[in-house]
PDB file of C-alpha atoms in Angstrom:
ATOM      1  CA  UNK C   1       0.394  -2.975  23.076  1.00 61.00           C
ATOM      2  CA  UNK C   2       2.713  -3.133  20.529  1.00 81.00           C
ATOM      3  CA  UNK C   3       3.098  -0.968  18.174  1.00 85.00           C
ATOM      4  CA  UNK C   4       4.646  -0.261  14.386  1.00 90.00           C
ATOM      5  CA  UNK C   5       7.042   2.487  12.977  1.00 93.00           C
ATOM      6  CA  UNK C   6       5.693   5.168  10.508  1.00 95.00           C
ATOM      7  CA  UNK C   7       7.473   8.186   8.852  1.00 96.00           C
ATOM      8  CA  UNK C   8       5.785  11.222   9.895  1.00 95.00           C
ATOM      9  CA  UNK C   9       4.091  12.918   6.626  1.00 95.00           C
ATOM     10  CA  UNK C  10       6.787  15.743   6.448  1.00 95.00           C
ATOM     11  CA  UNK C  11       9.081  12.352   6.094  1.00 97.00           C
ATOM     12  CA  UNK C  12       7.838  10.785   3.662  1.00 97.00           C
ATOM     13  CA  UNK C  13      10.498  10.396   0.833  1.00 97.00           C
ATOM     14  CA  UNK C  14       9.277  10.644  -2.743  1.00 97.00           C
ATOM     15  CA  UNK C  15      11.907   8.217  -3.660  1.00 98.00           C
ATOM     16  CA  UNK C  16      10.580   5.609  -1.158  1.00 98.00           C
ATOM     17  CA  UNK C  17       7.323   5.737  -2.229  1.00 98.00           C
ATOM     18  CA  UNK C  18       8.134   5.396  -5.663  1.00 97.00           C
ATOM     19  CA  UNK C  19      10.379   2.443  -4.828  1.00 98.00           C
ATOM     20  CA  UNK C  20       6.546   0.970  -2.965  1.00 98.00           C
ATOM     21  CA  UNK C  21       4.624   1.598  -5.804  1.00 97.00           C
ATOM     22  CA  UNK C  22       7.577   0.045  -8.294  1.00 97.00           C
ATOM     23  CA  UNK C  23       6.288  -3.637  -7.368  1.00 97.00           C
ATOM     24  CA  UNK C  24       2.759  -4.348  -8.901  1.00 96.00           C
ATOM     25  CA  UNK C  25       1.888  -6.485  -5.943  1.00 96.00           C
ATOM     26  CA  UNK C  26       1.908  -3.581  -3.462  1.00 97.00           C
ATOM     27  CA  UNK C  27       0.246  -1.277  -6.431  1.00 96.00           C
ATOM     28  CA  UNK C  28      -2.775  -3.931  -6.048  1.00 95.00           C
ATOM     29  CA  UNK C  29      -2.532  -3.470  -1.910  1.00 96.00           C
ATOM     30  CA  UNK C  30      -2.897   0.482  -2.290  1.00 96.00           C
ATOM     31  CA  UNK C  31      -5.863   0.009  -5.267  1.00 95.00           C
ATOM     32  CA  UNK C  32      -7.469  -2.319  -2.820  1.00 94.00           C
ATOM     33  CA  UNK C  33      -6.806  -0.701   0.387  1.00 95.00           C
ATOM     34  CA  UNK C  34      -8.564   2.536  -1.266  1.00 94.00           C
ATOM     35  CA  UNK C  35     -11.181   1.257  -3.413  1.00 90.00           C
ATOM     36  CA  UNK C  36     -12.085  -0.167   0.697  1.00 84.00           C
ATOM     37  CA  UNK C  37     -12.883   0.655   4.304  1.00 76.00           C
ATOM     38  CA  UNK C  38     -10.541   2.286   6.337  1.00 76.00           C
ATOM     39  CA  UNK C  39      -9.184  -0.497   8.009  1.00 87.00           C
ATOM     40  CA  UNK C  40      -8.350  -3.741   6.501  1.00 89.00           C
ATOM     41  CA  UNK C  41      -6.595  -6.630   8.478  1.00 89.00           C
ATOM     42  CA  UNK C  42      -4.083  -8.588   5.846  1.00 86.00           C
ATOM     43  CA  UNK C  43      -6.126 -11.359   5.927  1.00 83.00           C
ATOM     44  CA  UNK C  44      -8.636  -9.405   3.749  1.00 86.00           C
ATOM     45  CA  UNK C  45      -6.176  -9.256   1.183  1.00 89.00           C
ATOM     46  CA  UNK C  46      -5.954 -11.520  -1.901  1.00 87.00           C
ATOM     47  CA  UNK C  47      -2.332 -12.129  -3.035  1.00 92.00           C
ATOM     48  CA  UNK C  48      -0.460 -14.193  -4.757  1.00 93.00           C
ATOM     49  CA  UNK C  49       1.835 -14.487  -2.367  1.00 94.00           C
ATOM     50  CA  UNK C  50       3.323 -16.442   0.492  1.00 90.00           C
ATOM     51  CA  UNK C  51       2.542 -15.049   3.635  1.00 89.00           C
ATOM     52  CA  UNK C  52       6.043 -13.635   4.247  1.00 91.00           C
ATOM     53  CA  UNK C  53       5.798 -12.193   1.365  1.00 94.00           C
ATOM     54  CA  UNK C  54       2.471 -10.715   1.927  1.00 94.00           C
ATOM     55  CA  UNK C  55       4.277  -9.824   5.177  1.00 94.00           C
ATOM     56  CA  UNK C  56       7.146  -8.051   3.058  1.00 96.00           C
ATOM     57  CA  UNK C  57       5.758  -6.199   0.979  1.00 97.00           C
ATOM     58  CA  UNK C  58       3.225  -4.244   3.840  1.00 96.00           C
ATOM     59  CA  UNK C  59       6.422  -3.953   5.320  1.00 97.00           C
ATOM     60  CA  UNK C  60       7.751  -1.728   2.243  1.00 98.00           C
ATOM     61  CA  UNK C  61       4.798   0.323   2.097  1.00 98.00           C
ATOM     62  CA  UNK C  62       4.618   0.797   5.827  1.00 97.00           C
ATOM     63  CA  UNK C  63       8.206   2.382   5.940  1.00 97.00           C
ATOM     64  CA  UNK C  64       8.000   4.202   2.571  1.00 98.00           C
ATOM     65  CA  UNK C  65       4.683   5.887   3.906  1.00 98.00           C
ATOM     66  CA  UNK C  66       2.511   4.534   1.897  1.00 98.00           C
ATOM     67  CA  UNK C  67       0.251   3.275   3.795  1.00 97.00           C
ATOM     68  CA  UNK C  68      -0.534   2.673   8.436  1.00 97.00           C
ATOM     69  CA  UNK C  69       0.156  -0.390  10.294  1.00 96.00           C
ATOM     70  CA  UNK C  70      -1.773  -0.748  14.020  1.00 94.00           C
ATOM     71  CA  UNK C  71      -2.046  -3.389  15.921  1.00 93.00           C
ATOM     72  CA  UNK C  72      -6.036  -4.844  17.054  1.00 90.00           C
ATOM     73  CA  UNK C  73      -5.800  -6.956  19.080  1.00 89.00           C
ATOM     74  CA  UNK C  74      -3.952 -10.097  17.104  1.00 88.00           C
ATOM     75  CA  UNK C  75      -4.434  -8.274  13.520  1.00 91.00           C
ATOM     76  CA  UNK C  76      -3.116  -6.160  12.142  1.00 93.00           C
ATOM     77  CA  UNK C  77      -5.221  -3.561  10.451  1.00 95.00           C
ATOM     78  CA  UNK C  78      -3.601  -1.209   7.091  1.00 97.00           C
ATOM     79  CA  UNK C  79      -5.244   2.395   5.945  1.00 97.00           C
ATOM     80  CA  UNK C  80      -4.141   3.994   2.405  1.00 97.00           C
ATOM     81  CA  UNK C  81      -2.264   7.408   4.378  1.00 97.00           C
ATOM     82  CA  UNK C  82      -3.557   9.552   1.795  1.00 95.00           C
ATOM     83  CA  UNK C  83      -3.728  12.539   3.552  1.00 95.00           C
ATOM     84  CA  UNK C  84      -0.052  12.797   4.169  1.00 96.00           C
ATOM     85  CA  UNK C  85       0.722  11.632   0.564  1.00 97.00           C
ATOM     86  CA  UNK C  86      -1.457  14.126  -1.143  1.00 96.00           C
ATOM     87  CA  UNK C  87      -0.100  16.898   1.880  1.00 96.00           C
ATOM     88  CA  UNK C  88       3.322  15.872   0.212  1.00 96.00           C
ATOM     89  CA  UNK C  89       2.638  14.350  -3.427  1.00 97.00           C
ATOM     90  CA  UNK C  90      -0.744  16.338  -4.343  1.00 97.00           C
ATOM     91  CA  UNK C  91      -1.894  13.658  -6.240  1.00 97.00           C
ATOM     92  CA  UNK C  92       0.615  11.117  -6.876  1.00 96.00           C
ATOM     93  CA  UNK C  93      -1.354   8.170  -5.430  1.00 94.00           C
ATOM     94  CA  UNK C  94      -4.485   9.327  -6.659  1.00 95.00           C
ATOM     95  CA  UNK C  95      -2.457   9.441 -10.253  1.00 97.00           C
ATOM     96  CA  UNK C  96      -0.756   5.338  -9.247  1.00 95.00           C
ATOM     97  CA  UNK C  97      -4.358   4.762  -8.526  1.00 95.00           C
ATOM     98  CA  UNK C  98      -5.877   5.478 -11.523  1.00 96.00           C
ATOM     99  CA  UNK C  99      -2.824   4.191 -13.859  1.00 95.00           C
ATOM    100  CA  UNK C 100      -3.743   0.835 -12.205  1.00 93.00           C
ATOM    101  CA  UNK C 101      -6.719   0.429 -12.852  1.00 91.00           C
ATOM    102  CA  UNK C 102      -6.824   1.386 -16.210  1.00 92.00           C
ATOM    103  CA  UNK C 103      -4.327  -0.960 -16.704  1.00 88.00           C
ATOM    104  CA  UNK C 104      -6.248  -3.817 -15.224  1.00 83.00           C
ATOM    105  CA  UNK C 105      -9.300  -3.185 -17.144  1.00 87.00           C
ATOM    106  CA  UNK C 106      -7.239  -2.893 -20.261  1.00 78.00           C
ATOM    107  CA  UNK C 107      -7.689  -5.614 -23.120  1.00 79.00           C
ATOM    108  CA  UNK C 108      -5.313  -8.579 -22.529  1.00 65.00           C
ATOM    109  CA  UNK C 109      -3.898  -8.504 -25.620  1.00 62.00           C
ATOM    110  CA  UNK C 110      -2.339  -4.516 -24.778  1.00 57.00           C
ATOM    111  CA  UNK C 111      -2.197  -5.540 -21.347  1.00 56.00           C
ATOM    112  CA  UNK C 112       1.284  -7.135 -20.935  1.00 57.00           C
ATOM    113  CA  UNK C 113       2.257  -9.707 -19.123  1.00 55.00           C
ATOM    114  CA  UNK C 114       4.250  -8.576 -15.797  1.00 51.00           C
TER     115      UNK C 114
END
């Protein structure tokens, strides 16, 4: 069985996490994982990018330690590593998710285009 590499919880780096979360597509993935069930297949995400670009975004999140990916048959399932992230950086991911939700719910004239 193929396995994907993930940083150990103690090796998750704040710079890598913040760099991964600066991109709005990756924040969208994180919010969907936070709102959904534990394991979501990559195809469950309706992203406005090509398949190869979405694969890149998932890889950046995995390598930063933000998500965990595992194979189930031919599908790759994704889950948010909220426990590991909260252990390293308490409240960081929750604050980012809250800010992203607030930005998404802001009126259009107050929500600048990205």
